[in-house]
Amino acid sequence: MIELKNVSKLYESNEGNVLALNNIDLTVEKGDIYGIMGLSGAGKSTLIRCINLLECPTSGEVWVDNVELTKLSSNLLRQSRRNMGMIFQHYHLLTSRNVEKNIAYPLELNGLPKNQIKERVDQLLDLVGLKEKRSNYPSQLSGGQRQRIAIARALATNPKILLSDEATSALDPITSRSILNLLKEINNKLGITIVLITHQMEVIEQICNKTAVLKDGNIVEQGLVSRVFKAP
Ligand code: ADP
Ligand code: ADP
């Protein structure tokens, strides 16, 4: 489903260069919940942003669904990106739009007719369990509720892949667990492949089947969670 081949990322600046990723090879299969773990500065954020090319690798290849993204024109890349939804630590909801309009936003961009948008938004609100909040604004929601809306929006266009950039890091442990359970349910029920980054081992243990540990831009450990984290 996702394959990174020999991916490196060098940030160049006057203050000095940083090799954020060093020859990364990573394979994510359909149906995986793949967790990338590491300390702050390890390269997690750069790595996940290389999957949808929000960040362009300095060298190497990125393949998603048998397409080499690193070779695509910007138009075709935009199409391929529709295969991937993304959620963030601070939700990135549009503060001037209510819940319904936040979820509808990517569908409006795709030019979906109004009645189909309404139907899809209803389905998504049902999925994340927040039908009663449809007219509220993000400022009127808790952190966990905001993340649920962000998840609904990320899934609006039916992507095959969901990328999660520290989605539970700003939440208390109980809310965090409920969001992780929702992600697990989405993976199970809808067959969506999930790649997440986190600095918390508990997140990996709770929902991931596979993991890679990043350290200073290198993968130092990789494989089934049951193998990587359990004592021999
Ligand atoms: P993590 O997500 O694991 O905290 P990042 O991918 O954000 O790690 O960062 C990896 C390294 O790359 C760090 O040393 C960071 O300072 C550096 N870095 C990240 N983004 C940039 C950038 N836009 N310009 C220069 N250096 C960057
Ligand atoms: P952003 O605008 O940066 O995407 P928000 O405006 O949603 O994020 O949140 C701003 C900050 O407040 C973030 O650090 C977030 O973690 C925190 N936050 C969001 N919702 C709540 C909440 N219900 N209770 C406490 N803190 C929250």
Coordinates of C-alpha atoms and ligand atoms in Angstrom, one line a residue:
M1 CA 0.0 0.0 0.0
I2 CA 2.8 2.4 1.0
E3 CA 6.5 1.9 0.2
L4 CA 9.3 4.2 0.9
K5 CA 12.5 3.2 -0.8
N6 CA 15.8 4.6 0.3
V7 CA 14.2 7.9 1.3
S8 CA 16.5 10.7 2.6
K9 CA 15.6 14.2 3.6
L10 CA 18.2 16.9 4.1
Y11 CA 17.2 20.3 5.4
E12 CA 19.7 22.9 4.3
S13 CA 19.9 26.3 6.0
N14 CA 22.5 28.9 7.0
E15 CA 22.6 27.6 10.5
G16 CA 23.7 24.2 9.2
N17 CA 22.3 21.2 7.5
V18 CA 20.1 18.6 9.1
L19 CA 19.8 15.1 7.8
A20 CA 16.3 14.4 9.1
L21 CA 15.9 11.1 7.3
N22 CA 18.7 8.8 6.3
N23 CA 18.0 6.1 3.7
I24 CA 14.6 5.0 5.1
D25 CA 13.0 1.8 3.8
L26 CA 9.5 1.3 5.0
T27 CA 6.6 -1.0 3.8
V28 CA 3.1 -0.5 5.0
E29 CA 0.6 -3.2 3.9
K30 CA -3.1 -2.8 3.3
G31 CA -5.0 -3.0 6.7
D32 CA -2.0 -2.2 8.8
I33 CA -2.0 0.2 11.7
Y34 CA 1.6 1.2 11.4
G35 CA 3.1 3.3 14.3
I36 CA 6.2 5.3 13.9
M37 CA 7.8 6.0 17.3
G38 CA 10.7 8.2 18.4
L39 CA 11.9 11.1 20.5
S40 CA 11.3 14.7 19.5
G41 CA 13.6 15.5 16.6
A42 CA 13.9 11.9 15.5
G43 CA 12.4 12.6 12.1
K44 CA 8.8 11.3 12.6
S45 CA 7.0 14.4 11.3
T46 CA 9.3 14.6 8.3
L47 CA 8.7 10.9 7.6
I48 CA 4.9 11.0 7.7
R49 CA 4.9 14.2 5.6
C50 CA 7.0 12.4 3.0
I51 CA 4.2 9.8 2.5
N52 CA 1.8 12.4 1.0
L53 CA 4.7 14.6 -0.2
L54 CA 3.8 17.5 2.0
E55 CA 7.5 17.3 2.3
C56 CA 9.5 16.3 -0.7
P57 CA 12.3 13.8 -0.1
T58 CA 15.8 14.9 -1.2
S59 CA 16.3 11.4 -2.6
G60 CA 14.5 8.1 -2.8
E61 CA 11.1 6.9 -4.0
V62 CA 7.6 7.1 -2.4
W63 CA 5.1 4.6 -3.7
V64 CA 1.4 4.7 -2.7
D65 CA -1.1 2.2 -4.2
N66 CA 1.4 1.2 -6.9
V67 CA 2.0 4.8 -8.0
E68 CA 5.4 6.5 -7.6
L69 CA 4.3 9.9 -6.1
T70 CA 7.8 11.3 -6.4
K71 CA 7.5 11.1 -10.2
L72 CA 4.0 12.7 -10.6
S73 CA 3.1 16.2 -11.9
S74 CA 1.4 18.4 -9.4
N75 CA -2.0 17.8 -10.9
L76 CA -1.7 14.0 -10.7
L77 CA -0.2 14.3 -7.2
R78 CA -3.3 16.3 -6.1
Q79 CA -5.4 13.3 -7.3
S80 CA -3.3 10.8 -5.5
R81 CA -3.4 12.8 -2.3
R82 CA -7.2 12.3 -2.2
N83 CA -6.3 8.7 -1.3
M84 CA -4.9 9.9 1.9
G85 CA -6.6 11.8 4.8
M86 CA -4.6 13.4 7.5
I87 CA -5.2 14.4 11.1
F88 CA -3.0 16.6 13.4
Q89 CA -2.2 17.2 17.1
H90 CA -4.0 20.6 17.0
Y91 CA -6.9 19.4 14.8
H92 CA -6.6 22.2 12.2
L93 CA -10.3 22.8 12.0
L94 CA -11.6 25.9 10.3
T95 CA -12.7 28.2 13.2
S96 CA -15.2 30.2 11.1
R97 CA -17.1 27.1 9.9
N98 CA -19.4 25.0 12.1
V99 CA -18.9 21.2 12.4
E100 CA -21.1 20.3 9.4
K101 CA -19.3 22.8 7.2
N102 CA -15.8 21.7 8.4
I103 CA -16.6 18.1 7.3
A104 CA -18.2 19.3 4.1
Y105 CA -15.2 21.4 3.1
P106 CA -13.2 18.7 1.2
L107 CA -16.4 17.6 -0.5
E108 CA -17.2 21.1 -1.6
L109 CA -13.7 21.4 -3.1
N110 CA -14.4 18.2 -5.0
G111 CA -17.6 19.8 -6.4
L112 CA -20.0 17.2 -4.9
P113 CA -23.7 18.2 -5.2
K114 CA -25.3 19.6 -2.1
N115 CA -27.6 16.7 -1.4
Q116 CA -24.8 14.2 -1.6
I117 CA -22.7 16.3 0.7
K118 CA -25.4 16.4 3.3
E119 CA -25.8 12.6 3.1
R120 CA -22.1 12.0 3.4
V121 CA -21.8 14.5 6.3
D122 CA -24.6 12.6 8.1
Q123 CA -22.8 9.3 7.7
L124 CA -19.6 10.7 9.0
L125 CA -21.2 12.4 12.0
D126 CA -22.7 9.0 12.8
L127 CA -19.4 7.3 12.5
V128 CA -17.7 9.6 15.0
G129 CA -20.7 9.9 17.2
L130 CA -21.3 13.6 17.2
K131 CA -24.6 14.1 15.3
E132 CA -25.8 16.5 18.0
K133 CA -22.9 18.8 17.5
R134 CA -23.4 19.5 13.8
S135 CA -24.2 23.2 14.2
N136 CA -21.6 23.9 16.8
Y137 CA -18.3 25.8 16.1
P138 CA -14.9 24.2 16.9
S139 CA -14.5 26.7 19.8
Q140 CA -17.5 25.2 21.5
L141 CA -16.1 21.6 21.4
S142 CA -13.7 19.8 23.7
G143 CA -10.3 18.6 22.4
G144 CA -11.6 15.0 21.9
Q145 CA -14.7 16.3 20.1
R146 CA -12.5 18.4 17.8
Q147 CA -10.4 15.5 16.9
R148 CA -13.5 13.4 16.1
I149 CA -14.6 16.1 13.7
A150 CA -11.1 16.3 12.2
I151 CA -11.2 12.5 11.7
A152 CA -14.6 12.8 10.0
R153 CA -13.3 15.5 7.7
A154 CA -10.2 13.4 6.9
L155 CA -12.4 10.5 5.9
A156 CA -14.9 12.6 3.9
T157 CA -13.5 11.8 0.5
N158 CA -13.2 8.0 1.2
P159 CA -9.4 7.8 1.4
K160 CA -7.7 4.4 1.6
I161 CA -5.1 5.7 4.0
L162 CA -5.3 7.8 7.1
L163 CA -2.1 9.6 8.3
S164 CA -2.1 10.7 11.9
D165 CA 0.4 13.2 13.2
E166 CA 0.4 13.0 17.0
A167 CA -3.4 13.0 17.0
T168 CA -3.8 12.2 20.7
S169 CA -0.8 14.1 22.1
A170 CA -2.8 17.1 23.2
L171 CA -5.5 15.0 24.9
D172 CA -5.9 13.6 28.4
P173 CA -5.3 9.8 28.8
I174 CA -9.0 8.9 28.8
T175 CA -9.9 11.0 25.8
S176 CA -6.8 9.8 24.0
R177 CA -7.9 6.2 24.5
S178 CA -11.3 6.9 23.1
I179 CA -9.8 8.5 20.0
L180 CA -7.5 5.5 19.5
N181 CA -10.4 3.2 19.8
L182 CA -12.2 5.1 17.1
L183 CA -9.1 4.8 14.9
K184 CA -9.0 1.1 15.5
E185 CA -12.7 0.8 14.6
I186 CA -12.2 2.8 11.4
N187 CA -9.4 0.4 10.5
N188 CA -11.5 -2.6 11.3
K189 CA -14.8 -1.6 9.8
L190 CA -13.7 0.4 6.8
G191 CA -10.5 -1.3 6.1
I192 CA -8.6 1.9 6.1
T193 CA -4.8 1.6 6.4
I194 CA -3.4 3.9 9.2
V195 CA 0.1 5.3 9.6
L196 CA 0.6 7.3 12.8
I197 CA 3.5 9.0 14.5
T198 CA 3.8 9.3 18.2
H199 CA 6.3 9.7 21.0
Q200 CA 4.2 7.5 23.3
M201 CA 4.8 3.8 23.5
E202 CA 1.3 3.3 24.9
V203 CA -0.2 4.5 21.6
I204 CA 1.7 1.9 19.7
E205 CA 0.7 -0.8 22.2
Q206 CA -3.0 0.1 22.2
I207 CA -3.7 0.0 18.5
C208 CA -0.7 -0.8 16.2
N209 CA 0.1 -4.1 14.6
K210 CA 3.4 -2.9 13.2
T211 CA 5.9 -0.3 14.3
A212 CA 9.2 1.3 13.4
V213 CA 11.4 3.1 15.9
L214 CA 13.2 6.2 14.5
K215 CA 16.3 7.6 16.0
D216 CA 18.2 10.5 14.5
G217 CA 16.7 9.9 11.0
N218 CA 17.4 6.1 11.1
I219 CA 15.0 3.2 11.6
V220 CA 16.6 1.3 14.4
E221 CA 13.9 -1.3 14.9
Q222 CA 11.0 -2.4 12.8
G223 CA 8.4 -5.1 12.6
L224 CA 5.4 -6.6 14.4
V225 CA 4.6 -4.8 17.6
S226 CA 4.4 -8.3 19.3
R227 CA 8.0 -8.9 18.3
V228 CA 9.5 -5.4 18.8
F229 CA 8.0 -4.7 22.3
K230 CA 7.6 -8.0 23.9
A231 CA 10.4 -9.7 25.8
P232 CA 11.8 -12.8 24.1
Ligands
ADP1 P1 10.0 14.7 15.0 O1 8.7 14.8 14.3 O2 10.4 13.3 15.3 O3 10.1 15.6 16.2 P2 11.0 16.2 12.8 O4 10.8 15.4 11.5 O5 10.1 17.4 13.1 O6 11.2 15.3 14.0 O7 12.5 16.8 12.7 C1 13.7 16.1 12.4 C2 14.9 17.0 12.3 O8 14.8 17.8 11.2 C3 15.0 17.9 13.6 O9 16.4 18.0 13.8 C4 14.4 19.2 13.1 O10 15.0 20.3 13.8 C5 14.8 19.2 11.6 N1 13.8 19.9 10.8 C6 12.5 19.7 10.7 N2 11.8 20.5 9.9 C7 12.8 21.3 9.4 C8 12.8 22.5 8.5 N3 11.7 22.9 7.9 N4 14.0 23.1 8.3 C9 15.1 22.7 8.9 N5 15.2 21.7 9.8 C10 14.1 21.0 10.1
ADP2 P1 -5.2 25.0 16.7 O1 -5.9 26.2 16.4 O2 -3.7 25.2 17.0 O3 -5.3 23.9 15.6 P2 -7.1 24.7 18.8 O4 -7.5 26.1 18.7 O5 -8.1 23.6 18.6 O6 -5.8 24.3 18.0 O7 -6.5 24.5 20.3 C1 -5.5 25.4 20.8 C2 -4.9 24.7 22.0 O8 -5.8 24.4 23.0 C3 -4.2 23.4 21.6 O9 -3.0 23.3 22.3 C4 -5.1 22.4 22.1 O10 -4.5 21.2 22.5 C5 -5.8 23.0 23.3 N1 -7.2 22.6 23.4 C6 -8.1 22.3 22.5 N2 -9.3 21.9 23.0 C7 -9.1 22.0 24.3 C8 -10.0 21.7 25.4 N3 -11.3 21.3 25.2 N4 -9.6 21.9 26.6 C9 -8.3 22.3 26.8 N5 -7.4 22.5 25.8 C10 -7.8 22.4 24.6

